[in-house]
Amino acid sequence: MGSSRTRKKLDVFSPIARSGARSASVAAPAKLNLSLRVIGRRADGYHLLDSLVVPIALVDHVRLSISSHPTSRVSIRCRPGGAPEGPENLAVRAALLYLSRTVRSAWVDIELIKQVPAGAGLGGGSSDAAATLRLLNTLSPIPVSTSELAAWALEVGADVPFFLCGGSARMRGIGEDIQPLPSPLEPGAGLVVVFPGSLLETRHVYAIYDDLLTTEAPVSKDDRLTVFRGPLLQWLENDLEAAAFQILPVLKVLKRQLCALGARGALMTGSGSAVFGVWDGVEQASAAARAMRTAGVWARATQILDRLPAIQTHDEDDGRSPSW
């Protein structure tokens, strides 16, 4: 089904479907925090956030195959290696939760083509989980509502519900309060995401942040390294930067390099360790990304997405009606 272009695109996946199975695939976008403010802390220790989050065209590719079976099983394969291939993978957790909540048993095979660096604050694992929920709901004979799917998504991870909303949003609390919000970036703006190759443990970043609160020094107010014009200046701020820079000083260097290449502004995303810069156009961003790669840094030019990637379904049954 579909055009030859679509078929060629799907050839990156290995054949994972069995006889009688149904399968579908979708792109799973990364995210950037254009702002991140820590506004409080719950009694259980979770920090409360207020953040402007945008999905970007840096994506993983997720393909899922499902077939009816008396027992439930979820398997996953990731290419290239590096991402977990067991129950610690959020996509696996999402699939198991969906089967449990819909009281259905099935064999589910997931294949991830990873392009979003893991542990970089880009939300790759959460996006893969959201994509898994979307795929299962599309293939289900009795899909659940979007609101119910979002509630389940929050049980998988705090960032997962965002990847179901399909555009820029203000995300508050621990991820449960999501309000669609137009991006302050101008149409056509180009982005460059850089990743130093070193990971930051989220708990460690927050621990340093909490320690900074007890000092007299300004908390997470590193200079913004920006010459932004207009309203975006009020957004480009991340309260976790000062803590992350103590752990991984190269992040501040990367910000300066992006601005030296012409970025109108640069910021760390999430709790790190990826950093991004903003340009007026895609061509300028692409040139900057090439320059960063020439210097030996992982870098990708990208743009903001304004809608959820479309799901492609691929029925691969043997002529029988799917029973799942």
CSV table of C-alpha atoms in Angstrom, one decimal:
chain,number,residue,atom,x,y,z
A,1,MET,CA,0.0,0.0,0.0
A,2,GLY,CA,1.1,3.6,-0.5
A,3,SER,CA,3.6,5.1,-2.9
A,4,SER,CA,7.0,3.7,-3.8
A,5,ARG,CA,8.5,6.5,-1.8
A,6,THR,CA,6.7,5.3,1.3
A,7,ARG,CA,7.8,1.7,0.7
A,8,LYS,CA,11.4,2.8,0.3
A,9,LYS,CA,11.2,4.8,3.5
A,10,LEU,CA,9.9,1.7,5.4
A,11,ASP,CA,12.7,-0.5,4.1
A,12,VAL,CA,15.0,0.7,6.9
A,13,PHE,CA,13.1,-1.7,9.2
A,14,SER,CA,13.8,-5.4,9.5
A,15,PRO,CA,10.9,-7.8,8.8
A,16,ILE,CA,9.4,-8.4,12.2
A,17,ALA,CA,5.8,-9.3,11.6
A,18,ARG,CA,4.5,-12.9,11.9
A,19,SER,CA,1.6,-14.5,10.0
A,20,GLY,CA,-1.6,-12.9,11.0
A,21,ALA,CA,0.2,-9.9,12.5
A,22,ARG,CA,-0.6,-6.2,11.9
A,23,SER,CA,2.0,-3.5,11.9
A,24,ALA,CA,2.4,0.2,11.8
A,25,SER,CA,5.2,2.7,11.9
A,26,VAL,CA,5.7,6.4,12.9
A,27,ALA,CA,8.4,9.0,13.4
A,28,ALA,CA,9.0,9.9,17.1
A,29,PRO,CA,10.3,13.5,17.3
A,30,ALA,CA,12.7,14.9,19.9
A,31,LYS,CA,11.9,18.0,22.0
A,32,LEU,CA,13.6,21.1,23.1
A,33,ASN,CA,12.9,23.2,26.2
A,34,LEU,CA,12.9,26.8,25.0
A,35,SER,CA,12.5,27.6,28.7
A,36,LEU,CA,12.6,25.6,31.9
A,37,ARG,CA,11.9,27.1,35.3
A,38,VAL,CA,11.9,25.2,38.5
A,39,ILE,CA,8.9,26.6,40.5
A,40,GLY,CA,8.6,24.2,43.5
A,41,ARG,CA,9.0,20.8,44.9
A,42,ARG,CA,6.4,18.2,46.0
A,43,ALA,CA,6.5,16.4,49.3
A,44,ASP,CA,7.7,13.2,47.5
A,45,GLY,CA,10.8,15.1,46.2
A,46,TYR,CA,9.6,15.6,42.6
A,47,HIS,CA,10.5,19.1,41.3
A,48,LEU,CA,7.7,21.1,39.8
A,49,LEU,CA,8.5,22.7,36.4
A,50,ASP,CA,7.1,25.4,34.2
A,51,SER,CA,8.5,24.9,30.7
A,52,LEU,CA,7.9,25.9,27.1
A,53,VAL,CA,8.5,22.7,25.1
A,54,VAL,CA,8.6,22.3,21.3
A,55,PRO,CA,8.8,19.1,19.1
A,56,ILE,CA,11.5,19.1,16.5
A,57,ALA,CA,12.2,17.3,13.2
A,58,LEU,CA,15.0,15.2,14.7
A,59,VAL,CA,13.3,11.9,15.0
A,60,ASP,CA,13.6,8.2,15.9
A,61,HIS,CA,11.6,5.7,13.8
A,62,VAL,CA,9.3,3.3,15.5
A,63,ARG,CA,7.8,0.2,13.9
A,64,LEU,CA,5.5,-2.1,15.9
A,65,SER,CA,4.0,-5.4,15.0
A,66,ILE,CA,1.2,-7.1,17.0
A,67,SER,CA,-0.5,-10.4,16.8
A,68,SER,CA,-3.0,-12.2,19.0
A,69,HIS,CA,-1.7,-14.7,21.5
A,70,PRO,CA,-3.0,-16.4,24.7
A,71,THR,CA,-0.2,-14.6,26.7
A,72,SER,CA,1.4,-11.2,26.4
A,73,ARG,CA,5.0,-10.6,25.4
A,74,VAL,CA,6.8,-7.5,24.3
A,75,SER,CA,10.2,-7.6,22.5
A,76,ILE,CA,12.3,-4.7,21.3
A,77,ARG,CA,15.2,-4.2,19.0
A,78,CYS,CA,17.2,-1.0,18.7
A,79,ARG,CA,19.5,0.1,15.8
A,80,PRO,CA,22.1,1.2,16.3
A,81,GLY,CA,22.9,-0.3,19.7
A,82,GLY,CA,23.1,1.7,22.9
A,83,ALA,CA,19.5,2.0,23.9
A,84,PRO,CA,18.1,-0.6,26.4
A,85,GLU,CA,16.4,-3.6,24.9
A,86,GLY,CA,14.5,-4.8,28.0
A,87,PRO,CA,11.7,-3.7,30.3
A,88,GLU,CA,13.7,-0.6,31.3
A,89,ASN,CA,13.0,0.8,27.8
A,90,LEU,CA,10.1,3.2,28.0
A,91,ALA,CA,8.6,1.9,24.8
A,92,VAL,CA,8.4,-1.6,26.3
A,93,ARG,CA,6.8,-0.2,29.5
A,94,ALA,CA,4.3,1.7,27.4
A,95,ALA,CA,3.4,-1.4,25.4
A,96,LEU,CA,3.0,-3.6,28.6
A,97,LEU,CA,0.8,-0.9,30.2
A,98,TYR,CA,-1.4,-0.6,27.2
A,99,LEU,CA,-2.0,-4.3,27.0
A,100,SER,CA,-2.7,-4.4,30.8
A,101,ARG,CA,-5.2,-1.5,30.7
A,102,THR,CA,-7.0,-2.8,27.7
A,103,VAL,CA,-7.1,-6.3,29.2
A,104,ARG,CA,-5.8,-7.8,26.0
A,105,SER,CA,-3.1,-10.4,25.4
A,106,ALA,CA,-0.8,-10.2,22.4
A,107,TRP,CA,2.7,-10.5,21.2
A,108,VAL,CA,4.2,-7.1,20.4
A,109,ASP,CA,7.5,-6.6,18.5
A,110,ILE,CA,9.0,-3.1,18.5
A,111,GLU,CA,11.8,-2.0,16.3
A,112,LEU,CA,13.5,1.4,17.0
A,113,ILE,CA,15.7,3.2,14.5
A,114,LYS,CA,17.5,5.5,16.9
A,115,GLN,CA,18.6,9.0,15.7
A,116,VAL,CA,17.9,11.0,18.9
A,117,PRO,CA,20.9,10.6,21.3
A,118,ALA,CA,19.8,8.8,24.5
A,119,GLY,CA,20.2,10.7,27.8
A,120,ALA,CA,20.6,14.1,26.2
A,121,GLY,CA,17.5,15.8,27.5
A,122,LEU,CA,15.9,15.6,24.1
A,123,GLY,CA,13.1,13.2,25.3
A,124,GLY,CA,13.9,10.4,22.8
A,125,GLY,CA,12.9,7.6,25.1
A,126,SER,CA,9.7,9.4,26.1
A,127,SER,CA,8.8,10.1,22.5
A,128,ASP,CA,9.4,6.4,21.6
A,129,ALA,CA,7.0,5.5,24.3
A,130,ALA,CA,4.4,7.9,23.1
A,131,ALA,CA,4.8,6.6,19.6
A,132,THR,CA,4.3,3.1,20.9
A,133,LEU,CA,1.0,4.1,22.6
A,134,ARG,CA,-0.2,5.8,19.4
A,135,LEU,CA,0.7,2.7,17.3
A,136,LEU,CA,-1.0,0.3,19.6
A,137,ASN,CA,-4.1,2.5,19.8
A,138,THR,CA,-4.2,2.7,16.0
A,139,LEU,CA,-4.0,-1.0,15.6
A,140,SER,CA,-6.4,-1.8,18.4
A,141,PRO,CA,-10.0,-2.9,17.4
A,142,ILE,CA,-11.3,-0.8,20.3
A,143,PRO,CA,-9.0,2.3,20.6
A,144,VAL,CA,-9.2,4.4,23.8
A,145,SER,CA,-9.8,8.2,23.9
A,146,THR,CA,-6.9,10.6,23.6
A,147,SER,CA,-7.4,11.8,27.2
A,148,GLU,CA,-7.2,8.3,28.5
A,149,LEU,CA,-4.1,7.6,26.4
A,150,ALA,CA,-2.5,10.7,27.9
A,151,ALA,CA,-3.3,9.6,31.4
A,152,TRP,CA,-1.6,6.3,30.8
A,153,ALA,CA,1.3,8.1,29.2
A,154,LEU,CA,2.0,10.0,32.4
A,155,GLU,CA,2.4,6.7,34.2
A,156,VAL,CA,5.2,5.7,31.8
A,157,GLY,CA,7.1,9.0,32.2
A,158,ALA,CA,6.7,12.7,32.9
A,159,ASP,CA,7.5,13.8,29.4
A,160,VAL,CA,5.5,11.1,27.5
A,161,PRO,CA,2.1,13.0,27.5
A,162,PHE,CA,3.7,16.0,25.7
A,163,PHE,CA,4.6,13.8,22.7
A,164,LEU,CA,0.9,13.1,22.2
A,165,CYS,CA,-0.2,16.7,21.9
A,166,GLY,CA,1.3,17.4,18.5
A,167,GLY,CA,2.8,20.8,18.8
A,168,SER,CA,4.4,23.4,21.1
A,169,ALA,CA,3.1,23.5,24.6
A,170,ARG,CA,3.5,24.9,28.1
A,171,MET,CA,4.2,22.0,30.4
A,172,ARG,CA,3.8,22.5,34.1
A,173,GLY,CA,3.9,20.4,37.3
A,174,ILE,CA,5.7,17.1,36.6
A,175,GLY,CA,4.3,16.9,33.1
A,176,GLU,CA,0.6,16.4,33.7
A,177,ASP,CA,-0.5,20.0,33.0
A,178,ILE,CA,0.0,20.6,29.3
A,179,GLN,CA,-1.4,23.7,27.6
A,180,PRO,CA,-1.0,24.0,23.8
A,181,LEU,CA,0.8,27.3,23.1
A,182,PRO,CA,2.1,28.8,19.9
A,183,SER,CA,5.9,28.7,19.6
A,184,PRO,CA,7.6,32.2,20.0
A,185,LEU,CA,10.0,31.2,17.2
A,186,GLU,CA,9.4,32.8,13.8
A,187,PRO,CA,8.2,30.6,11.0
A,188,GLY,CA,11.2,29.3,9.1
A,189,ALA,CA,13.6,29.6,12.0
A,190,GLY,CA,16.5,27.1,12.0
A,191,LEU,CA,17.8,25.1,14.9
A,192,VAL,CA,21.1,23.3,15.6
A,193,VAL,CA,21.2,20.7,18.3
A,194,VAL,CA,24.7,19.7,19.6
A,195,PHE,CA,25.5,16.8,21.8
A,196,PRO,CA,28.9,16.4,23.6
A,197,GLY,CA,28.7,12.6,23.8
A,198,SER,CA,28.7,12.7,27.6
A,199,LEU,CA,25.5,12.0,29.6
A,200,LEU,CA,24.1,13.9,32.6
A,201,GLU,CA,22.2,12.0,35.2
A,202,THR,CA,19.0,13.9,35.9
A,203,ARG,CA,19.1,13.2,39.6
A,204,HIS,CA,22.6,14.5,39.9
A,205,VAL,CA,21.7,17.7,38.1
A,206,TYR,CA,18.7,18.3,40.4
A,207,ALA,CA,20.9,17.6,43.4
A,208,ILE,CA,23.4,20.2,42.4
A,209,TYR,CA,20.6,22.6,41.7
A,210,ASP,CA,19.2,22.1,45.2
A,211,ASP,CA,22.6,22.7,46.7
A,212,LEU,CA,22.9,26.0,44.8
A,213,LEU,CA,19.6,27.1,46.4
A,214,THR,CA,21.4,27.1,49.8
A,215,THR,CA,24.3,29.4,48.6
A,216,GLU,CA,24.3,33.1,48.2
A,217,ALA,CA,25.4,32.8,44.6
A,218,PRO,CA,22.7,33.4,41.9
A,219,VAL,CA,20.9,30.2,41.1
A,220,SER,CA,21.1,28.9,37.5
A,221,LYS,CA,21.5,32.4,36.1
A,222,ASP,CA,24.4,31.7,33.7
A,223,ASP,CA,24.7,34.4,31.1
A,224,ARG,CA,22.3,33.6,28.2
A,225,LEU,CA,24.9,34.2,25.5
A,226,THR,CA,22.3,35.7,23.3
A,227,VAL,CA,21.5,38.7,21.2
A,228,PHE,CA,17.9,37.7,20.7
A,229,ARG,CA,15.6,40.4,19.4
A,230,GLY,CA,12.0,40.5,20.3
A,231,PRO,CA,9.9,38.4,22.7
A,232,LEU,CA,12.0,35.2,22.6
A,233,LEU,CA,14.4,36.7,25.1
A,234,GLN,CA,11.8,36.2,27.8
A,235,TRP,CA,11.7,32.5,27.1
A,236,LEU,CA,15.3,31.5,26.6
A,237,GLU,CA,16.2,30.5,30.1
A,238,ASN,CA,16.9,27.2,31.9
A,239,ASP,CA,17.2,27.1,35.7
A,240,LEU,CA,19.2,23.8,35.5
A,241,GLU,CA,22.0,25.2,33.4
A,242,ALA,CA,24.3,26.4,36.3
A,243,ALA,CA,24.0,23.0,37.9
A,244,ALA,CA,24.7,21.1,34.7
A,245,PHE,CA,27.7,23.4,33.8
A,246,GLN,CA,29.3,22.5,37.2
A,247,ILE,CA,29.2,18.8,36.2
A,248,LEU,CA,30.0,19.2,32.5
A,249,PRO,CA,31.7,22.5,31.8
A,250,VAL,CA,32.0,21.7,28.0
A,251,LEU,CA,28.3,22.7,27.7
A,252,LYS,CA,29.1,26.3,28.3
A,253,VAL,CA,31.8,26.0,25.6
A,254,LEU,CA,29.3,24.6,23.2
A,255,LYS,CA,26.9,27.5,23.8
A,256,ARG,CA,29.7,30.0,23.0
A,257,GLN,CA,30.6,28.1,19.9
A,258,LEU,CA,27.0,28.2,18.6
A,259,CYS,CA,26.8,31.9,19.2
A,260,ALA,CA,30.2,32.5,17.5
A,261,LEU,CA,28.7,30.7,14.5
A,262,GLY,CA,25.9,33.2,14.3
A,263,ALA,CA,23.2,31.8,16.6
A,264,ARG,CA,20.8,34.4,17.8
A,265,GLY,CA,20.7,32.5,21.1
A,266,ALA,CA,21.7,29.2,22.7
A,267,LEU,CA,20.5,27.2,25.6
A,268,MET,CA,20.8,23.8,27.2
A,269,THR,CA,17.6,21.7,26.8
A,270,GLY,CA,16.0,19.9,29.8
A,271,SER,CA,18.5,18.7,32.3
A,272,GLY,CA,21.1,18.2,29.5
A,273,SER,CA,23.4,17.4,28.0
A,274,ALA,CA,22.3,18.6,24.6
A,275,VAL,CA,22.5,22.3,23.7
A,276,PHE,CA,20.7,24.1,20.9
A,277,GLY,CA,21.1,27.3,19.0
A,278,VAL,CA,18.5,29.3,17.0
A,279,TRP,CA,19.1,30.9,13.6
A,280,ASP,CA,16.9,33.1,11.4
A,281,GLY,CA,16.8,30.4,8.7
A,282,VAL,CA,17.4,26.8,7.9
A,283,GLU,CA,20.3,27.4,5.6
A,284,GLN,CA,22.3,29.3,8.2
A,285,ALA,CA,21.6,26.6,10.7
A,286,SER,CA,22.7,23.9,8.3
A,287,ALA,CA,26.0,25.7,7.7
A,288,ALA,CA,26.6,26.0,11.5
A,289,ALA,CA,25.8,22.3,12.0
A,290,ARG,CA,28.4,21.4,9.3
A,291,ALA,CA,30.9,23.6,11.0
A,292,MET,CA,30.3,21.9,14.4
A,293,ARG,CA,30.6,18.5,12.8
A,294,THR,CA,33.9,19.5,11.1
A,295,ALA,CA,35.1,20.4,14.6
A,296,GLY,CA,34.2,16.9,15.8
A,297,VAL,CA,31.0,17.6,17.6
A,298,TRP,CA,27.7,15.7,17.0
A,299,ALA,CA,25.4,18.3,15.5
A,300,ARG,CA,22.2,18.3,13.6
A,301,ALA,CA,20.2,21.1,11.9
A,302,THR,CA,16.5,20.9,12.4
A,303,GLN,CA,13.2,22.8,12.7
A,304,ILE,CA,10.1,22.9,14.9
A,305,LEU,CA,7.2,20.5,14.1
A,306,ASP,CA,3.7,21.8,14.3
A,307,ARG,CA,1.8,18.5,14.2
A,308,LEU,CA,2.1,14.9,15.1
A,309,PRO,CA,3.8,12.7,12.6
A,310,ALA,CA,1.4,10.6,10.6
A,311,ILE,CA,1.1,6.9,11.3
A,312,GLN,CA,1.6,4.4,8.4
A,313,THR,CA,-0.2,1.1,8.8
A,314,HIS,CA,1.0,-2.0,7.1
A,315,ASP,CA,-1.4,-5.0,7.4
A,316,GLU,CA,0.7,-8.1,6.9
A,317,ASP,CA,-1.8,-10.8,7.7
A,318,ASP,CA,-2.2,-14.0,5.8
A,319,GLY,CA,-5.7,-13.3,4.5
A,320,ARG,CA,-7.5,-13.9,7.8
A,321,SER,CA,-9.2,-11.1,9.7
A,322,PRO,CA,-6.9,-9.8,12.5
A,323,SER,CA,-8.2,-11.2,15.8
A,324,TRP,CA,-6.4,-8.7,18.1
